[in-house]
Amino acid sequence: DSGVTQTPKHLITATGQRVTLRCSPRSGDLSVYWYQQSLDQGLQFLIHYYNGEERAKGNILERFSAQQFPDLHSELNLSSLELGDSALYFCASGTRGPGDTQYFGPGTRLTVL
Amino acid sequence: GQNIDQPTEMTATEGAIVQINCTYQTSGFNGLFWYQQHAGEAPTFLSYNVLDGLEEKGRFSSFLSRSKGYSYLLLKELQMKDSASYLCAVRRSGGSYIPTFGRGTSLIVHP
């Protein structure tokens, strides 16, 4: 158990819908990273927040957005969902931001039908 | 950008030793990570190398040669539970500090 929690564990929805994934980092960690993992793409970095501020963006679609709240939990919002958005979404946390080892949560499996 | 290459799949026998290689090309280097990921589960941190040489941690060791752009993960006394995907991730210096992950090596340990 990494200490990072993610909810929900599974999510099934339809195309065109919007969902919110939630992540709580390890106690004391200020950084939250979001990743998408699909069978054909591997682990793809989406976005990084540090102490409430966006620090880096990766291959994140405009339909996706995220935020980190004052209590340091983070939410990833996915809208206008498409079949290709079906994937495992992982959140990871770390202590200092740049140069951190990342500890991953259990992930949310999103299925878009 | 970065290119990270790992074998797609490897098989080994329980009790044996296996070496999983990772080669990378990057403009600037600031650390290499190895993660273990069982199917459908979260990646779990195994090791971090930033200087050349071997880091040993129980049955697992990781080696880095920065001049060759090369790392390997060595697993000794293989157990069935070591069947998993092993991800190599490289972090660049300057610019983005977010590690880029390779596609992973699926290791199958058989009796």
XYZ file of C-alpha atoms in Angstrom:
224
model
C 0.000 0.000 0.000
C 1.601 3.229 -1.217
C -0.548 5.507 0.930
C -2.058 7.162 -2.145
C -5.810 6.667 -2.482
C -7.925 6.944 -5.602
C -11.665 6.766 -6.093
C -13.580 5.262 -7.695
C -11.794 2.016 -8.476
C -13.955 1.347 -11.524
C -16.077 3.646 -13.630
C -18.286 2.713 -16.560
C -19.909 5.458 -18.560
C -21.106 6.362 -22.030
C -19.564 8.435 -24.791
C -20.148 12.148 -24.417
C -20.373 11.997 -20.647
C -18.213 13.695 -18.025
C -16.530 12.031 -15.047
C -14.376 13.098 -12.118
C -11.580 11.013 -10.703
C -10.292 11.731 -7.237
C -6.867 11.296 -5.657
C -5.548 11.826 -2.147
C -1.754 11.924 -1.865
C 0.357 10.351 0.855
C 0.427 12.278 4.097
C 3.019 15.038 3.782
C 3.296 14.891 -0.005
C 2.684 18.152 -1.840
C 2.896 16.853 -5.398
C 0.245 15.031 -7.354
C 0.845 13.596 -10.818
C -1.781 12.135 -13.149
C -1.053 9.408 -15.683
C -3.075 7.538 -18.261
C -2.228 3.949 -19.121
C -3.788 2.154 -22.044
C -2.757 -1.161 -23.560
C -1.237 0.333 -26.658
C 0.296 3.491 -25.183
C 1.997 2.603 -21.935
C 2.109 5.056 -19.053
C 1.539 8.595 -20.312
C 2.050 11.643 -18.127
C -0.906 14.028 -18.095
C -0.343 16.794 -15.539
C 1.493 17.683 -12.316
C 0.364 19.843 -9.415
C 2.506 21.030 -6.551
C 0.939 22.564 -3.466
C -2.122 23.665 -5.385
C -0.371 25.034 -8.457
C -0.046 23.467 -11.879
C 3.615 22.764 -12.553
C 3.807 20.720 -15.735
C 1.561 19.483 -18.501
C 2.106 16.404 -20.601
C -0.104 14.806 -23.207
C -3.335 16.046 -21.698
C -6.261 16.653 -24.007
C -8.196 19.902 -23.866
C -11.252 17.871 -22.833
C -9.396 16.942 -19.664
C -8.668 19.235 -16.734
C -7.404 18.868 -13.202
C -7.012 20.796 -10.002
C -5.440 20.408 -6.599
C -7.328 21.667 -3.598
C -6.039 23.326 -0.394
C -6.180 19.980 1.418
C -3.904 18.682 -1.390
C -6.314 16.177 -2.821
C -6.682 16.376 -6.569
C -9.402 15.761 -9.113
C -9.085 14.890 -12.787
C -12.090 15.859 -14.876
C -12.672 14.100 -18.176
C -15.410 15.454 -20.428
C -16.986 14.641 -23.814
C -15.708 11.134 -23.303
C -14.754 9.012 -26.275
C -14.222 5.277 -26.597
C -10.480 5.863 -26.784
C -10.462 7.411 -23.316
C -10.990 3.967 -21.816
C -7.854 3.335 -19.777
C -6.376 3.057 -16.331
C -5.843 6.454 -14.733
C -3.186 6.620 -12.070
C -2.401 9.318 -9.608
C 1.031 9.455 -8.007
C 2.336 11.610 -5.211
C 5.741 12.796 -4.065
C 7.246 15.060 -1.484
C 9.208 17.832 -3.117
C 8.090 18.023 -6.712
C 11.002 18.063 -9.111
C 13.377 15.204 -8.497
C 10.844 13.179 -6.582
C 10.285 9.464 -6.526
C 6.632 8.962 -7.371
C 4.367 6.647 -5.400
C 1.354 5.474 -7.329
C -2.221 5.006 -6.215
C -4.239 1.898 -7.152
C -5.754 3.574 -10.190
C -9.218 4.112 -11.617
C -10.264 1.887 -14.482
C -12.449 3.906 -16.833
C -14.558 2.137 -19.414
C -16.365 4.253 -21.974
C -19.123 2.408 -23.837
C 12.775 14.141 -26.710
C 13.596 10.770 -25.244
C 13.677 7.243 -26.616
C 13.500 4.405 -24.143
C 13.858 0.834 -25.302
C 13.122 -2.305 -23.346
C 12.418 -5.846 -24.522
C 8.692 -6.450 -24.766
C 8.661 -9.809 -23.056
C 11.012 -12.171 -21.261
C 10.566 -15.577 -19.699
C 12.591 -17.198 -16.947
C 12.499 -20.122 -14.569
C 11.713 -19.967 -10.875
C 14.930 -19.738 -8.862
C 16.942 -18.370 -11.763
C 18.441 -14.922 -12.431
C 17.120 -12.569 -15.095
C 18.471 -9.282 -16.420
C 16.102 -6.750 -17.963
C 17.832 -4.143 -20.090
C 16.842 -0.573 -20.774
C 18.565 1.730 -23.235
C 17.763 5.377 -23.611
C 18.666 8.432 -25.619
C 18.065 11.762 -24.013
C 19.367 15.297 -24.236
C 20.462 15.623 -20.648
C 20.014 12.982 -17.982
C 18.890 13.312 -14.392
C 18.034 9.883 -13.100
C 16.568 6.530 -14.043
C 13.809 4.674 -12.219
C 12.657 1.087 -12.263
C 9.089 0.208 -11.339
C 7.297 -3.125 -11.041
C 3.704 -3.359 -12.174
C 1.455 -6.381 -11.790
C -1.403 -6.591 -14.256
C -4.147 -4.099 -13.450
C -2.282 -2.756 -10.430
C -0.255 0.359 -9.640
C 3.422 0.646 -10.528
C 5.578 0.075 -7.454
C 8.924 1.847 -7.040
C 11.910 -0.498 -7.138
C 15.039 1.596 -7.622
C 16.554 4.903 -8.621
C 19.995 5.428 -10.218
C 21.529 8.790 -10.963
C 25.241 7.875 -10.777
C 27.037 5.091 -12.608
C 27.238 1.755 -10.905
C 25.219 -0.906 -9.218
C 22.562 -0.372 -6.553
C 21.604 -3.511 -4.672
C 18.397 -3.977 -2.766
C 17.723 -7.518 -1.636
C 16.984 -9.773 -4.604
C 16.832 -6.798 -6.961
C 19.781 -4.768 -8.267
C 19.891 -1.939 -10.767
C 22.863 -0.817 -12.818
C 23.461 2.406 -14.721
C 26.014 3.493 -17.307
C 25.350 7.105 -18.257
C 27.980 7.153 -21.005
C 26.298 4.205 -22.707
C 22.718 5.292 -22.029
C 22.125 1.899 -20.515
C 20.610 0.392 -17.414
C 19.600 -3.050 -16.322
C 17.476 -4.511 -13.575
C 18.765 -7.791 -12.182
C 16.367 -10.114 -10.402
C 17.836 -13.015 -8.456
C 16.233 -16.133 -7.017
C 13.162 -15.588 -9.113
C 9.795 -16.300 -7.571
C 6.466 -16.803 -9.284
C 5.262 -13.515 -7.806
C 7.969 -11.697 -9.788
C 5.873 -12.255 -12.908
C 4.974 -8.665 -13.759
C 5.790 -5.798 -16.060
C 8.996 -3.870 -15.301
C 9.015 -0.229 -16.320
C 12.134 1.807 -16.949
C 11.663 5.594 -16.612
C 14.175 8.316 -17.442
C 14.190 11.867 -16.170
C 15.846 14.668 -18.113
C 17.834 17.477 -16.594
C 16.456 20.974 -17.069
C 13.120 21.599 -18.737
C 10.611 18.965 -17.780
C 11.661 16.924 -14.748
C 8.842 14.472 -15.195
C 10.193 10.972 -15.940
C 9.291 9.406 -19.255
C 8.284 5.766 -18.992
C 9.267 3.002 -21.360
C 6.620 0.566 -22.582
C 7.727 -1.991 -20.005
C 9.039 -5.544 -20.111
C 6.574 -8.282 -19.302
C 8.404 -10.970 -17.307
C 6.890 -14.426 -17.083
C 8.334 -16.722 -14.440
C 7.476 -20.367 -14.865
C 8.068 -23.318 -12.543
